[in-house]
PDB file of C-alpha atoms in Angstrom:
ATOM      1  CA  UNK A   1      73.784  97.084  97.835  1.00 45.00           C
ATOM      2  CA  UNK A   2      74.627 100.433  99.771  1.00 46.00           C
ATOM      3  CA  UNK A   3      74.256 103.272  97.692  1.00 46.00           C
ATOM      4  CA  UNK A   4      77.450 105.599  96.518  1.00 49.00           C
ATOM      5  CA  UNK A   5      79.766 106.896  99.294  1.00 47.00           C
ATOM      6  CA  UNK A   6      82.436 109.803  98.054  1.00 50.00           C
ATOM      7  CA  UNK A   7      82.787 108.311  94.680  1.00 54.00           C
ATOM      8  CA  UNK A   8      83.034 104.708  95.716  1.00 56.00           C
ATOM      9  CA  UNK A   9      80.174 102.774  94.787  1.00 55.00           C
ATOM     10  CA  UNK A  10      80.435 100.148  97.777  1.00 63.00           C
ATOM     11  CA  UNK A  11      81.943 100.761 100.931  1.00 74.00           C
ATOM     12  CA  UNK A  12      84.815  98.401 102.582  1.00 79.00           C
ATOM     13  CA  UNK A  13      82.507  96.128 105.251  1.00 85.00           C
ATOM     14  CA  UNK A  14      85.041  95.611 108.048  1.00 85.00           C
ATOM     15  CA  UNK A  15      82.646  93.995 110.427  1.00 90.00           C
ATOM     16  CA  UNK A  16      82.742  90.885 107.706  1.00 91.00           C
ATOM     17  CA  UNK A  17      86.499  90.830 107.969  1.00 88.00           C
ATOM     18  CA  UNK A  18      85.764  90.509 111.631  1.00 91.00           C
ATOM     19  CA  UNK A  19      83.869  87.780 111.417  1.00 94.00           C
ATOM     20  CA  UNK A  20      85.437  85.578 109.157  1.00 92.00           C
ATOM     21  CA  UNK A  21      89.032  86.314 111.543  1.00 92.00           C
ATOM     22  CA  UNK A  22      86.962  84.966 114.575  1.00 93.00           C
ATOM     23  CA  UNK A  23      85.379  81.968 112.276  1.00 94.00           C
ATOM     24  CA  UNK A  24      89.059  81.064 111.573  1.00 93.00           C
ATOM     25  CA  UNK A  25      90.135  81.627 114.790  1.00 95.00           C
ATOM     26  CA  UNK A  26      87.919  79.440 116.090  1.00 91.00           C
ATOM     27  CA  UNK A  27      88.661  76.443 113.693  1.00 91.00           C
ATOM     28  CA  UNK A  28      92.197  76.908 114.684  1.00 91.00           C
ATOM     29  CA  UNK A  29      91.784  76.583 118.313  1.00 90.00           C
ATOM     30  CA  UNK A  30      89.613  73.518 117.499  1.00 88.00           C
ATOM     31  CA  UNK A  31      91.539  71.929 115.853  1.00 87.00           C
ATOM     32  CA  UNK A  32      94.517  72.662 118.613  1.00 87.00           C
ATOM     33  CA  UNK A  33      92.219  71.200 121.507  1.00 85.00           C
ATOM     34  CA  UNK A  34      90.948  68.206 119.319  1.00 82.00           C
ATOM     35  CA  UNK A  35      94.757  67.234 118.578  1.00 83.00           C
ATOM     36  CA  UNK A  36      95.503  68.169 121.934  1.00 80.00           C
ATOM     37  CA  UNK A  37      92.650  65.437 123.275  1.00 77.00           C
ATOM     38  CA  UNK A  38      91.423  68.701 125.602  1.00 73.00           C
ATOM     39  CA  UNK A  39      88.141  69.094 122.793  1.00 70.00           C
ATOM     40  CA  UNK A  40      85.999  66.586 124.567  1.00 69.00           C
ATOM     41  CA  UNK A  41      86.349  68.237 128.320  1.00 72.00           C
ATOM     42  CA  UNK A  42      84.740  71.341 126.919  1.00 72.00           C
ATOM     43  CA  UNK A  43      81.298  71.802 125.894  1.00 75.00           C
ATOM     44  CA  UNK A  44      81.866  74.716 122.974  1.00 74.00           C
ATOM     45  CA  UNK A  45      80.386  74.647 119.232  1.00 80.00           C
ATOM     46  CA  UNK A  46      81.173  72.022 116.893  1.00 82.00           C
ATOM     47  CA  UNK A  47      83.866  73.587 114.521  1.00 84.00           C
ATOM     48  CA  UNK A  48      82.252  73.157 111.589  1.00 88.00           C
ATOM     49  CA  UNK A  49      79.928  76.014 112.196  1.00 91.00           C
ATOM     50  CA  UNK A  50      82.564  78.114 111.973  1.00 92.00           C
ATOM     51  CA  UNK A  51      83.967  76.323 108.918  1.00 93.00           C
ATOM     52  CA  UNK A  52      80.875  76.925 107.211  1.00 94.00           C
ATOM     53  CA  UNK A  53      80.413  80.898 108.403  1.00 94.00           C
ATOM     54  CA  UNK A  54      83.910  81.107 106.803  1.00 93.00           C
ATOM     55  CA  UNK A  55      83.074  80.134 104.161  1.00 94.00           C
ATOM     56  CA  UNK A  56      79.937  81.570 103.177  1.00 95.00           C
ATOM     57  CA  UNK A  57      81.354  84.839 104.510  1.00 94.00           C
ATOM     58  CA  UNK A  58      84.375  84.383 101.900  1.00 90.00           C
ATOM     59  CA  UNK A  59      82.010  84.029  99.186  1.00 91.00           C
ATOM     60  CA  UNK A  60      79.882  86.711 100.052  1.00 92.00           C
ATOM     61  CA  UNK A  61      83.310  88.878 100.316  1.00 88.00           C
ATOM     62  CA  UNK A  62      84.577  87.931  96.820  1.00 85.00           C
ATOM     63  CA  UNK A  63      81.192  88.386  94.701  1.00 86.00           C
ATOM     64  CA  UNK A  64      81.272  91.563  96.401  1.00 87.00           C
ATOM     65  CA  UNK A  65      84.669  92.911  95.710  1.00 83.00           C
ATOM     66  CA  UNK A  66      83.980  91.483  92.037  1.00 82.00           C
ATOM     67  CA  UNK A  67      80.469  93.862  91.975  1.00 83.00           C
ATOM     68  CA  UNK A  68      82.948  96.697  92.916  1.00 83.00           C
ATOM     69  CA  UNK A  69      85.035  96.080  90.482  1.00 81.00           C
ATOM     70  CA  UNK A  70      82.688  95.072  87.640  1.00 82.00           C
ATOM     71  CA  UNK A  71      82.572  98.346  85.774  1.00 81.00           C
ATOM     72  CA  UNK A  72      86.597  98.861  85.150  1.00 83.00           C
ATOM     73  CA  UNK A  73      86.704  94.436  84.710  1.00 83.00           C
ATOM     74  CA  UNK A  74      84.287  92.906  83.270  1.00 85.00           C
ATOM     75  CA  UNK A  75      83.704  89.016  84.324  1.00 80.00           C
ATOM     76  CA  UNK A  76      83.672  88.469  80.042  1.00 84.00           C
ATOM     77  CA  UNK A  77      87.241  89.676  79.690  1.00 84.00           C
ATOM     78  CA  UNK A  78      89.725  87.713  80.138  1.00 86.00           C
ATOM     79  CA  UNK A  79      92.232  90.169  81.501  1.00 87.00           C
ATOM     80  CA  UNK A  80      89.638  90.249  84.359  1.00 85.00           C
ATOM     81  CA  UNK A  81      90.645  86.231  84.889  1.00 83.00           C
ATOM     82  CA  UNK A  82      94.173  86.797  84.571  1.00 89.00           C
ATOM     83  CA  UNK A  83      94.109  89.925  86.994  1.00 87.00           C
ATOM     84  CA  UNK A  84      92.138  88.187  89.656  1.00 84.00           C
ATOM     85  CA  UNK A  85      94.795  85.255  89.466  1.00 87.00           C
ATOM     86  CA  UNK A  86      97.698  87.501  89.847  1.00 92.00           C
ATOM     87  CA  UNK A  87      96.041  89.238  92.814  1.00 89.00           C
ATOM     88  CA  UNK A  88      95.300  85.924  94.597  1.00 86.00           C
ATOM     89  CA  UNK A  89      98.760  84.911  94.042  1.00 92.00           C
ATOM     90  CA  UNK A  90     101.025  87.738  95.218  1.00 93.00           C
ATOM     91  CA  UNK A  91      98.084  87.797  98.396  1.00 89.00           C
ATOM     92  CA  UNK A  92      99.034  83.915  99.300  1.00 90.00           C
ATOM     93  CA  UNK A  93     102.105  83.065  98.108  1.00 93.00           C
ATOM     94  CA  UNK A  94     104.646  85.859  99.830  1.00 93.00           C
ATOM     95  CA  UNK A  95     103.147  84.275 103.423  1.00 92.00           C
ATOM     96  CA  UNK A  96     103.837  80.423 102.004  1.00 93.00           C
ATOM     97  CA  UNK A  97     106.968  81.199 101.186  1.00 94.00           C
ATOM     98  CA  UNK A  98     107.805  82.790 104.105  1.00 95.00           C
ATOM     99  CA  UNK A  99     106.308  79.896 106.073  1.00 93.00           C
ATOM    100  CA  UNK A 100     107.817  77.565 103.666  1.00 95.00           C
ATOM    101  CA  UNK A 101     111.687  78.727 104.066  1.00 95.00           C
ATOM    102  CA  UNK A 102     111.001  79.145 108.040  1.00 95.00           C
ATOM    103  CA  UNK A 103     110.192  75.313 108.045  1.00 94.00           C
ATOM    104  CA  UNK A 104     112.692  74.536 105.770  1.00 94.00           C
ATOM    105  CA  UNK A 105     115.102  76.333 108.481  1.00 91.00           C
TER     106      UNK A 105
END
């Protein structure tokens, strides 16, 4: 792990973000081409690659932020549960139910 920046004992690794935005970019314009029927006229990555960089990447991303976080919520506590649901819900669910009212429209 990197070593203490400023206080902060890891520092925010962007270049991940980056990567798992282009895996899921990439999935997306799959899957546009494949239900377009324009996937087979190219000759570009299978898709699942990507899938599986996301993922992977993800995981990396959230045992990470939980090693940040470790020393002020500890994974036997269950406030640390209850705070990482709350988090992941008010991160998700204000774009799905924007999305969700915009359909509904």
């Amino acid at each position: 792990m990197n070593a203490p920046q400023n206080g902060k004992p890891f520092a925010h690794l962007g270049f991940l973000d980056g990567i798992r935005g282009g895996a899921a970019l990439y999935v997306l314009l799959a899957h546009c081409l494949i239900w377009g029927g324009g996937w087979s006229h190219l000759r570009l990555p299978d898709p699942k690659v990507a899938v599986d960089i996301f993922m992977i990447v993800s995981g990396f991303l959230m045992v990470y932020q939980y090693r940040r976080r470790e020393a002020v919520e500890p994974m036997d506590s269950w406030r640390t549960a209850v705070r990482f649901w709350v988090r992941r819900f008010f991160r998700i669910a204000p774009a799905y139910y924007l999305l969700l009212v915009v359909l509904l429209v």
